[in-house]
Coordinates of C-alpha atoms in Angstrom, one line a residue:
M1 CA 30.1 51.3 143.6
A2 CA 26.5 50.2 144.0
R3 CA 25.5 52.7 141.3
L4 CA 28.2 51.4 138.9
I5 CA 27.0 47.7 139.4
T6 CA 23.4 48.8 138.8
A7 CA 24.4 50.6 135.6
L8 CA 26.3 47.6 134.3
L9 CA 23.4 45.2 135.0
S10 CA 21.0 47.6 133.2
F11 CA 23.3 47.7 130.2
L12 CA 23.6 43.9 130.1
L13 CA 19.8 43.4 130.3
L14 CA 19.3 45.9 127.5
T15 CA 21.9 44.2 125.4
L16 CA 20.3 40.7 125.9
A17 CA 16.9 42.0 125.2
S18 CA 17.9 43.5 121.9
A19 CA 19.9 40.5 120.6
S20 CA 18.1 37.8 118.8
T21 CA 20.5 35.1 120.1
V22 CA 23.2 34.9 122.6
Q23 CA 26.1 32.5 122.0
F24 CA 28.5 31.1 124.5
E25 CA 31.5 29.1 123.5
I26 CA 31.8 25.9 125.5
V27 CA 35.2 24.2 125.5
Q28 CA 35.1 20.5 126.5
N29 CA 37.8 19.5 128.9
R30 CA 38.6 16.0 127.8
D31 CA 40.8 15.3 130.7
V32 CA 38.1 16.1 133.1
R33 CA 35.6 14.0 131.2
T34 CA 37.9 11.0 131.2
A35 CA 38.4 11.4 134.9
Q36 CA 34.6 11.5 135.4
L37 CA 34.1 8.3 133.4
Q38 CA 36.8 6.6 135.3
R39 CA 35.2 7.5 138.6
R40 CA 31.9 6.3 137.4
S41 CA 33.4 3.1 136.2
L42 CA 35.0 2.5 139.6
V43 CA 31.7 3.2 141.4
L44 CA 30.0 0.6 139.2
Q45 CA 32.8 -1.9 139.7
R46 CA 32.6 -1.4 143.5
R47 CA 28.8 -2.0 143.4
F48 CA 29.3 -5.1 141.3
L49 CA 32.1 -6.4 143.5
D50 CA 30.1 -5.6 146.7
R51 CA 27.3 -7.8 145.3
R52 CA 29.8 -10.7 144.6
A53 CA 31.9 -10.3 147.7
G54 CA 31.7 -13.3 149.9
T55 CA 31.0 -15.8 147.1
V56 CA 33.0 -18.6 145.5
T57 CA 32.1 -20.2 142.2
A58 CA 33.3 -23.6 141.2
A59 CA 32.6 -25.2 137.8
L60 CA 31.0 -28.6 137.7
T61 CA 31.8 -31.1 134.9
N62 CA 29.0 -33.3 133.7
A63 CA 30.7 -36.7 133.8
E64 CA 27.7 -38.4 132.0
V65 CA 29.4 -41.7 131.5
Q66 CA 30.1 -42.0 135.3
G67 CA 26.7 -40.6 136.2
L68 CA 28.0 -37.7 138.4
Y69 CA 29.0 -34.0 138.5
A70 CA 32.6 -33.3 139.4
A71 CA 34.4 -30.3 140.8
N72 CA 38.1 -29.6 140.5
I73 CA 39.9 -29.1 143.8
T74 CA 43.5 -29.2 145.0
I75 CA 44.8 -30.5 148.4
G76 CA 48.2 -30.1 150.1
T77 CA 51.4 -28.2 149.7
P78 CA 52.4 -28.3 146.9
P79 CA 48.8 -28.7 145.5
Q80 CA 47.7 -32.1 144.3
S81 CA 44.7 -32.1 141.9
F82 CA 41.5 -34.0 142.2
G83 CA 38.1 -34.3 140.5
V84 CA 35.5 -35.0 143.2
Q85 CA 31.8 -35.8 142.9
I86 CA 29.6 -33.0 144.4
D87 CA 27.1 -34.4 146.8
T88 CA 24.4 -32.5 148.7
G89 CA 23.3 -35.8 150.4
S90 CA 26.5 -36.3 152.4
S91 CA 28.7 -34.1 154.5
D92 CA 32.4 -35.3 154.3
L93 CA 34.9 -34.4 151.6
W94 CA 37.1 -37.4 151.1
V95 CA 39.7 -38.5 148.6
P96 CA 41.4 -41.9 147.9
S97 CA 45.0 -42.4 149.0
D98 CA 47.7 -43.6 146.8
A99 CA 47.8 -46.9 148.8
A100 CA 44.1 -47.5 148.2
C101 CA 44.3 -46.8 144.5
A102 CA 47.1 -49.4 144.2
V103 CA 44.7 -52.2 145.2
T104 CA 43.4 -53.2 141.8
T105 CA 41.3 -56.0 143.3
Q106 CA 39.1 -53.3 144.9
L107 CA 39.3 -50.8 142.1
Q108 CA 39.3 -52.3 138.6
N109 CA 39.6 -48.8 137.0
G110 CA 42.0 -47.4 139.6
C111 CA 41.5 -43.7 140.6
P112 CA 41.1 -41.8 137.4
N113 CA 40.4 -38.5 139.1
G114 CA 43.3 -38.3 141.5
Q115 CA 44.9 -39.9 144.5
F116 CA 46.4 -38.2 147.5
V117 CA 50.0 -38.8 148.5
S118 CA 50.1 -37.6 152.1
S119 CA 53.9 -37.8 152.4
A120 CA 54.2 -35.3 149.6
S121 CA 52.3 -32.5 151.4
S122 CA 54.2 -30.4 153.9
T123 CA 50.9 -29.2 155.5
F124 CA 49.4 -32.6 156.0
Q125 CA 48.2 -33.5 159.5
D126 CA 46.6 -36.8 160.5
V127 CA 44.0 -35.9 163.1
G128 CA 41.9 -39.1 163.3
Q129 CA 43.7 -42.3 162.5
G130 CA 41.2 -45.0 161.6
D131 CA 38.2 -42.8 162.4
F132 CA 36.9 -42.3 158.8
N133 CA 34.4 -45.0 157.9
I134 CA 31.6 -44.4 155.3
S135 CA 29.4 -47.0 153.7
Y136 CA 26.8 -46.8 151.0
V137 CA 23.6 -48.9 150.4
D138 CA 24.9 -50.4 147.2
G139 CA 27.7 -52.1 149.2
T140 CA 30.5 -49.7 148.4
G141 CA 32.4 -47.7 150.9
S142 CA 35.7 -46.2 152.2
T143 CA 37.7 -46.4 155.5
G144 CA 40.7 -44.6 156.6
D145 CA 41.8 -41.5 158.5
Y146 CA 40.6 -37.9 159.1
F147 CA 43.3 -35.4 158.2
Q148 CA 43.7 -31.6 157.9
D149 CA 45.4 -29.8 155.0
T150 CA 45.1 -26.9 152.7
M151 CA 42.3 -27.2 150.3
R152 CA 41.5 -25.0 147.3
I153 CA 38.3 -24.7 145.3
G154 CA 37.5 -22.0 142.8
S155 CA 39.0 -18.8 144.3
A156 CA 38.9 -20.0 147.9
T157 CA 41.7 -21.4 150.0
L158 CA 40.9 -23.2 153.2
T159 CA 43.7 -23.9 155.6
N160 CA 43.7 -26.7 158.2
F161 CA 40.6 -28.0 156.6
E162 CA 39.4 -31.4 157.8
M163 CA 38.7 -34.2 155.3
G164 CA 38.6 -38.0 155.0
L165 CA 41.5 -40.0 153.5
A166 CA 40.4 -43.4 152.2
T167 CA 43.2 -45.9 152.8
A168 CA 40.8 -48.6 151.6
T169 CA 37.9 -48.0 149.2
T170 CA 35.8 -49.6 146.6
I171 CA 35.1 -46.2 145.0
G172 CA 37.8 -44.7 142.7
T173 CA 36.5 -41.1 142.8
G174 CA 36.5 -38.9 145.8
I175 CA 33.3 -37.3 147.0
M176 CA 32.7 -33.7 148.1
G177 CA 29.9 -33.9 150.6
I178 CA 28.4 -30.4 151.3
G179 CA 25.4 -31.4 153.4
Y180 CA 24.7 -30.7 157.1
N181 CA 27.6 -31.5 159.4
T182 CA 25.1 -33.5 161.6
S183 CA 25.3 -36.2 158.9
E184 CA 29.1 -36.5 158.8
A185 CA 30.4 -40.1 158.9
N186 CA 32.3 -39.4 162.1
V187 CA 29.0 -38.7 163.9
D188 CA 27.7 -42.3 163.5
T189 CA 30.7 -44.4 162.9
G190 CA 33.6 -42.5 164.4
N191 CA 34.0 -40.8 167.8
G192 CA 30.6 -39.1 167.5
T193 CA 31.9 -35.5 167.2
E194 CA 31.1 -33.0 164.4
Y195 CA 33.6 -30.8 162.7
A196 CA 33.3 -27.8 160.4
N197 CA 32.8 -29.3 156.9
M198 CA 33.1 -27.2 153.7
P199 CA 30.1 -24.8 154.0
L200 CA 30.9 -24.1 157.7
A201 CA 34.7 -23.9 157.2
M202 CA 34.1 -21.3 154.4
V203 CA 32.1 -19.2 156.9
N204 CA 34.6 -19.7 159.7
Q205 CA 37.6 -18.6 157.5
G206 CA 35.8 -15.6 156.1
V207 CA 35.4 -16.9 152.6
I208 CA 31.6 -16.6 152.5
N209 CA 29.1 -14.8 154.8
S210 CA 26.6 -17.5 155.4
A211 CA 26.6 -21.3 155.1
A212 CA 24.6 -21.5 151.9
Y213 CA 25.1 -22.3 148.2
S214 CA 23.3 -22.5 144.9
L215 CA 23.4 -25.4 142.5
W216 CA 23.0 -25.0 138.7
L217 CA 23.6 -28.3 137.0
N218 CA 22.5 -27.1 133.5
D219 CA 20.8 -29.5 131.1
L220 CA 21.6 -33.2 130.4
Q221 CA 23.5 -32.4 127.1
A222 CA 25.6 -29.6 128.7
T223 CA 29.1 -30.4 129.6
S224 CA 29.2 -28.2 132.7
G225 CA 27.3 -26.3 135.4
N226 CA 28.4 -24.7 138.6
V227 CA 28.0 -24.5 142.4
L228 CA 28.0 -21.0 143.9
F229 CA 28.9 -20.8 147.6
G230 CA 27.6 -17.9 149.6
G231 CA 25.2 -16.4 147.0
I232 CA 22.7 -16.8 144.2
D233 CA 22.9 -16.0 140.5
T234 CA 19.7 -14.4 139.3
A235 CA 20.7 -15.0 135.6
K236 CA 20.6 -18.8 136.1
Y237 CA 16.9 -19.2 136.7
N238 CA 13.5 -18.1 135.3
G239 CA 10.5 -16.8 137.2
E240 CA 10.3 -16.5 140.9
L241 CA 12.6 -18.0 143.5
I242 CA 10.4 -19.4 146.2
S243 CA 11.7 -20.6 149.6
I244 CA 10.4 -23.7 151.5
N245 CA 11.4 -25.3 154.8
V246 CA 13.8 -28.1 155.4
Y247 CA 12.5 -30.7 157.8
S248 CA 14.2 -32.7 160.5
T249 CA 14.2 -36.5 160.9
G250 CA 11.3 -37.5 163.0
R251 CA 13.3 -39.7 165.3
S252 CA 16.1 -37.4 166.2
R253 CA 14.4 -34.0 165.6
R254 CA 17.7 -32.9 164.0
V255 CA 18.1 -31.7 160.5
T256 CA 20.4 -34.1 158.8
S257 CA 19.4 -34.0 155.1
F258 CA 17.7 -31.6 152.7
T259 CA 14.2 -33.0 153.2
V260 CA 11.4 -30.9 151.8
A261 CA 7.6 -31.2 151.5
W262 CA 6.8 -32.7 148.0
T263 CA 3.1 -32.0 147.6
S264 CA 2.1 -32.8 144.0
L265 CA 3.1 -34.7 140.8
S266 CA 1.4 -34.2 137.5
A267 CA 2.1 -35.1 133.8
T268 CA 1.4 -32.8 130.9
S269 CA 1.4 -33.7 127.2
S270 CA -0.2 -32.5 124.0
S271 CA -3.4 -34.5 125.0
G272 CA -3.9 -33.1 128.5
T273 CA -2.7 -33.0 132.1
D274 CA -3.1 -35.6 134.8
V275 CA -2.5 -35.1 138.5
L276 CA -1.0 -38.3 139.8
T277 CA -1.2 -37.6 143.5
A278 CA -4.2 -37.0 145.8
S279 CA -5.3 -33.5 146.8
N280 CA -4.0 -33.9 150.3
F281 CA -0.7 -35.5 149.2
A282 CA 2.4 -34.5 151.2
E283 CA 5.6 -36.7 151.1
P284 CA 9.1 -36.0 152.5
A285 CA 11.6 -35.9 149.7
I286 CA 15.4 -35.5 149.8
L287 CA 17.2 -33.3 147.3
D288 CA 20.4 -35.2 146.6
S289 CA 22.9 -34.4 143.8
G290 CA 24.8 -37.5 144.6
T291 CA 22.0 -39.7 143.2
T292 CA 22.0 -40.0 139.4
I293 CA 18.3 -40.7 139.1
T294 CA 15.0 -39.9 140.9
L295 CA 13.4 -42.5 143.3
L296 CA 9.6 -42.1 143.7
P297 CA 7.0 -44.1 145.7
D298 CA 6.1 -47.3 143.9
E299 CA 2.4 -46.6 143.6
I300 CA 3.1 -43.2 142.0
C301 CA 5.6 -44.9 139.6
T302 CA 2.9 -47.2 138.5
K303 CA 0.7 -44.3 137.4
L304 CA 3.7 -42.4 135.9
F305 CA 4.9 -45.4 133.9
S306 CA 1.4 -45.8 132.5
E307 CA 1.6 -42.2 131.3
L308 CA 4.9 -42.6 129.6
G309 CA 4.7 -46.2 128.3
A310 CA 7.6 -47.2 130.4
S311 CA 8.3 -50.7 131.7
I312 CA 10.5 -52.2 134.4
N313 CA 13.2 -54.7 133.2
N314 CA 13.9 -56.8 136.3
Q315 CA 17.0 -58.3 134.7
L316 CA 18.6 -54.9 134.2
G317 CA 17.1 -53.4 137.3
A318 CA 16.1 -50.4 135.1
V319 CA 13.0 -48.8 133.8
I320 CA 13.2 -48.7 130.0
V321 CA 11.6 -46.5 127.4
P322 CA 12.1 -45.8 123.7
C323 CA 14.8 -43.2 123.1
D324 CA 12.3 -41.3 120.9
L325 CA 10.5 -40.3 124.1
A326 CA 13.2 -37.6 124.6
K327 CA 11.8 -35.7 121.7
N328 CA 8.3 -35.5 123.3
T329 CA 7.3 -32.0 124.4
G330 CA 5.5 -33.1 127.5
T331 CA 6.7 -32.4 131.1
I332 CA 6.5 -34.0 134.5
N333 CA 5.6 -31.4 137.1
Y334 CA 6.7 -31.4 140.7
A335 CA 5.2 -29.1 143.3
F336 CA 6.5 -28.4 146.8
G337 CA 5.1 -26.9 150.0
G338 CA 1.5 -26.8 148.8
P339 CA -0.4 -24.4 146.5
G340 CA 1.8 -21.4 147.4
G341 CA 5.1 -23.2 146.8
P342 CA 7.3 -23.6 143.7
T343 CA 6.6 -26.0 140.8
I344 CA 9.4 -27.4 138.7
K345 CA 8.7 -28.8 135.2
V346 CA 11.0 -31.5 133.9
Q347 CA 11.1 -32.0 130.2
M348 CA 11.3 -35.5 128.6
S349 CA 14.7 -34.6 127.2
Q350 CA 16.1 -34.5 130.8
L351 CA 14.6 -37.8 131.8
V352 CA 15.6 -40.2 129.0
L353 CA 19.1 -41.6 129.5
P354 CA 21.2 -43.5 127.0
L355 CA 22.0 -47.2 127.4
T356 CA 25.1 -48.8 125.9
T357 CA 26.4 -52.4 126.1
T358 CA 29.9 -53.4 127.0
T359 CA 30.6 -54.0 123.3
G360 CA 29.5 -50.5 122.4
Q361 CA 26.1 -51.5 121.0
V362 CA 22.9 -49.6 121.6
P363 CA 20.0 -52.0 122.6
T364 CA 16.9 -52.0 120.4
Y365 CA 13.3 -53.2 120.7
Q366 CA 12.1 -55.9 118.3
N367 CA 10.5 -53.2 116.1
G368 CA 13.9 -51.4 115.7
Q369 CA 13.4 -48.6 118.2
T370 CA 16.4 -47.9 120.4
V371 CA 16.1 -48.5 124.1
C372 CA 16.9 -45.9 126.8
Q373 CA 16.6 -45.8 130.5
L374 CA 14.1 -43.6 132.3
G375 CA 15.6 -41.4 135.0
I376 CA 12.8 -42.2 137.4
Q377 CA 12.6 -45.5 139.2
P378 CA 10.6 -47.0 142.1
A379 CA 12.0 -46.4 145.6
G380 CA 11.0 -49.7 147.1
Q381 CA 12.0 -49.4 150.8
L382 CA 14.2 -46.4 150.2
P383 CA 13.1 -42.9 150.9
T384 CA 11.9 -40.6 148.1
L385 CA 15.0 -39.0 146.5
F386 CA 15.2 -36.3 143.9
G387 CA 18.5 -36.8 142.1
D388 CA 20.1 -35.3 139.0
T389 CA 17.3 -36.2 136.7
F390 CA 15.2 -33.7 138.7
L391 CA 17.8 -31.3 139.9
R392 CA 19.0 -30.4 136.3
S393 CA 15.6 -28.7 135.8
A394 CA 15.7 -26.7 139.0
Y395 CA 17.8 -23.9 140.3
V396 CA 18.3 -24.8 143.9
V397 CA 19.5 -22.7 146.8
Y398 CA 20.6 -24.6 149.9
D399 CA 20.5 -22.4 153.1
L400 CA 22.0 -24.4 155.9
E401 CA 21.9 -21.5 158.3
N402 CA 18.1 -21.1 158.2
N403 CA 17.1 -24.6 157.1
Q404 CA 15.6 -23.4 153.9
I405 CA 15.6 -24.5 150.3
A406 CA 14.7 -22.1 147.4
L407 CA 13.6 -23.4 144.1
A408 CA 13.0 -21.9 140.6
Q409 CA 12.9 -23.2 137.1
T410 CA 16.4 -23.4 135.8
N411 CA 17.6 -21.3 132.9
F412 CA 19.4 -23.8 130.7
D413 CA 22.6 -22.8 128.9
A414 CA 22.6 -19.3 130.6
K415 CA 25.5 -17.2 129.3
N416 CA 25.2 -14.3 131.6
S417 CA 25.8 -14.0 135.4
N418 CA 24.3 -11.7 138.1
I419 CA 25.6 -12.8 141.4
V420 CA 24.1 -11.6 144.7
S421 CA 25.8 -12.6 147.9
F422 CA 24.1 -13.4 151.3
A423 CA 24.4 -10.1 153.2
S424 CA 25.5 -11.7 156.5
K425 CA 25.5 -14.9 158.5
G426 CA 21.9 -16.1 158.7
A427 CA 20.6 -13.5 156.3
P428 CA 17.6 -14.7 154.2
I429 CA 18.0 -16.0 150.7
P430 CA 18.5 -13.0 148.4
S431 CA 15.5 -12.3 146.0
A432 CA 13.5 -15.3 147.4
T433 CA 9.9 -15.2 148.5
Q434 CA 8.7 -17.5 151.3
A435 CA 6.0 -20.0 150.3
S436 CA 2.6 -19.1 151.8
N437 CA 0.7 -21.6 154.0
E438 CA 3.3 -24.2 153.5
L439 CA 2.5 -27.8 154.2
A440 CA 4.8 -29.7 156.6
V441 CA 6.1 -33.2 156.6
T442 CA 8.2 -35.5 158.8
Q443 CA 11.1 -37.6 157.6
T444 CA 10.8 -41.0 159.2
A445 CA 13.7 -42.6 157.3
S446 CA 17.0 -42.6 159.0
G447 CA 19.7 -41.0 157.0
N448 CA 20.0 -40.6 153.2
P449 CA 20.4 -44.0 151.7
R450 CA 21.0 -43.3 148.0
V451 CA 22.0 -45.2 144.9
G452 CA 22.1 -44.3 141.3
G453 CA 20.0 -47.2 140.2
A454 CA 16.4 -48.2 141.0
T455 CA 16.9 -50.3 144.1
A456 CA 19.6 -51.6 146.3
A457 CA 20.1 -55.1 147.6
G458 CA 17.3 -56.1 150.0
T459 CA 14.8 -53.6 148.6
D460 CA 11.6 -54.2 146.7
A461 CA 10.3 -52.4 143.6
A462 CA 6.6 -53.0 143.7
A463 CA 5.6 -50.8 140.8
T464 CA 3.8 -52.5 138.0
S465 CA 6.2 -53.8 135.4
N466 CA 4.1 -53.3 132.2
P467 CA 1.2 -51.0 133.2
T468 CA -1.7 -50.2 131.0
A469 CA -2.9 -46.6 130.9
T470 CA -6.6 -46.2 131.9
G471 CA -8.3 -42.9 132.4
L472 CA -5.2 -40.9 131.8
N473 CA -5.6 -37.8 129.6
A474 CA -2.0 -37.2 129.0
A475 CA -1.0 -40.7 128.2
S476 CA -1.8 -40.7 124.5
G477 CA 0.3 -37.5 124.0
F478 CA 3.3 -39.2 125.5
K479 CA 2.8 -42.4 123.6
T480 CA 3.0 -40.9 120.2
S481 CA 6.7 -41.7 120.5
A482 CA 6.4 -44.9 122.6
A483 CA 6.8 -48.5 121.6
Q484 CA 3.6 -50.4 121.9
S485 CA 3.5 -54.1 122.8
V486 CA 7.1 -54.9 122.1
Q487 CA 9.8 -56.5 124.1
P488 CA 13.5 -55.9 124.2
F489 CA 15.8 -58.4 122.5
A490 CA 17.8 -61.0 124.5
W491 CA 19.0 -58.9 127.4
S492 CA 20.8 -61.8 129.0
K493 CA 23.3 -61.6 126.2
V494 CA 24.4 -58.1 127.0
V495 CA 25.6 -56.1 129.9
V496 CA 24.5 -52.5 129.9
L497 CA 27.1 -50.0 131.0
A498 CA 24.8 -47.2 132.0
V499 CA 23.0 -49.2 134.6
S500 CA 26.2 -50.3 136.4
V501 CA 27.6 -46.8 136.0
T502 CA 24.6 -45.2 137.6
F503 CA 25.2 -47.3 140.7
M504 CA 28.6 -45.5 140.8
G505 CA 26.7 -42.3 141.2
V506 CA 26.3 -42.5 144.9
G507 CA 26.8 -39.6 147.1
G508 CA 27.3 -40.7 150.5
L509 CA 25.4 -42.0 153.0
L510 CA 26.2 -44.1 156.0
L511 CA 24.4 -47.3 156.7

């Protein structure tokens, strides 16, 4: 047998050596190929789903007229629909009751985004009658009960979820507070106990892996953005995602708000760049989506208004600029955590807000230029707050488990999505780099008092009303669009809707 095999091999070798080519007929098995492609597709789908597992995305509507971002949720069985303002500066989800909405003396416009009828829900449970009490620095507030019911947002369903039910309120739209549960209304004004608010409840019920979420508001002109619970979306930002620490309140040593170290402010225009803060500057600042505008220290506002040609109108309680400033290519640049931290550039188009009178007119200067509101105002006695006029330009990851914030320049109008979930409870922020040699700050203000306008009752705005730019390189570049030495027409004869509306853009905070 061995000789026969050897002979056959010799014959084959001789044949191959003598032939100029050897051809083999290959027959493609299409069924096998289809099966291979299907297996490959399933593998890719599993990898994609594994990356997205443990996340919930909820669309946010830019309700520009109301000065807020709203998410759609349902509560109860059968579901009752609501639009609620998303607020990183408070911690309770609450909605108005049908009884509260019927009191027209308190709510002139009723409750346009939904009212809860507790008797219509078979899963409703009142767990704290009279315990819910939340007040805001602009004088608005809500009182009522704590209750539990089924709540749905995006693809998530939370059962026996605790919320506030406003049986009396001066605010017609519910608020979805997603801050630290140490800042819940019940802690200060109720029985002092904390409960699992939305981020914690999502973890406890297995919806997300870690108490964290990402906020992408998109640009001022966009109609929608989103909040992503349990993960990040790498397609929604540009450049590097850099993490910085969240700091506690000095008095309590507890983390109650998203307070970060703001370490620099500069202005850049076609004529140069000016750093408006000292080299050793470090100021605690609260990131708060429930505030329409941004509140900065008065002395910094004086310099910034000099750059932009802005002026304070005390009668309106607003900082006004020519609307043409929105076309300027300059930026206001915010740095955090020191030299190794993130820097966010805010374009003029994101800072200039429209003003409209109650009769639908657009105010003008005496030279014919239209008047707009600047989305930055002096804080007076309030803490420094970075509201929507800053947050639109930043992609922000809020990590409540590790007391971290990650920031990157937002990718406006991003069409794609690449979601990466937090791997486990307490896992670090995906794709983020920790800021090196970070500067620390201490928040001495108690709580998160926030309003949409410049100041609240009893506060002072000490910034210069009509500053004159001196020694500022960037000022001339900004003022190519600015109105020089002109005054608005008779403001006393008009009521500006946008100013009163921005005061509606409160998130929540207890007094």
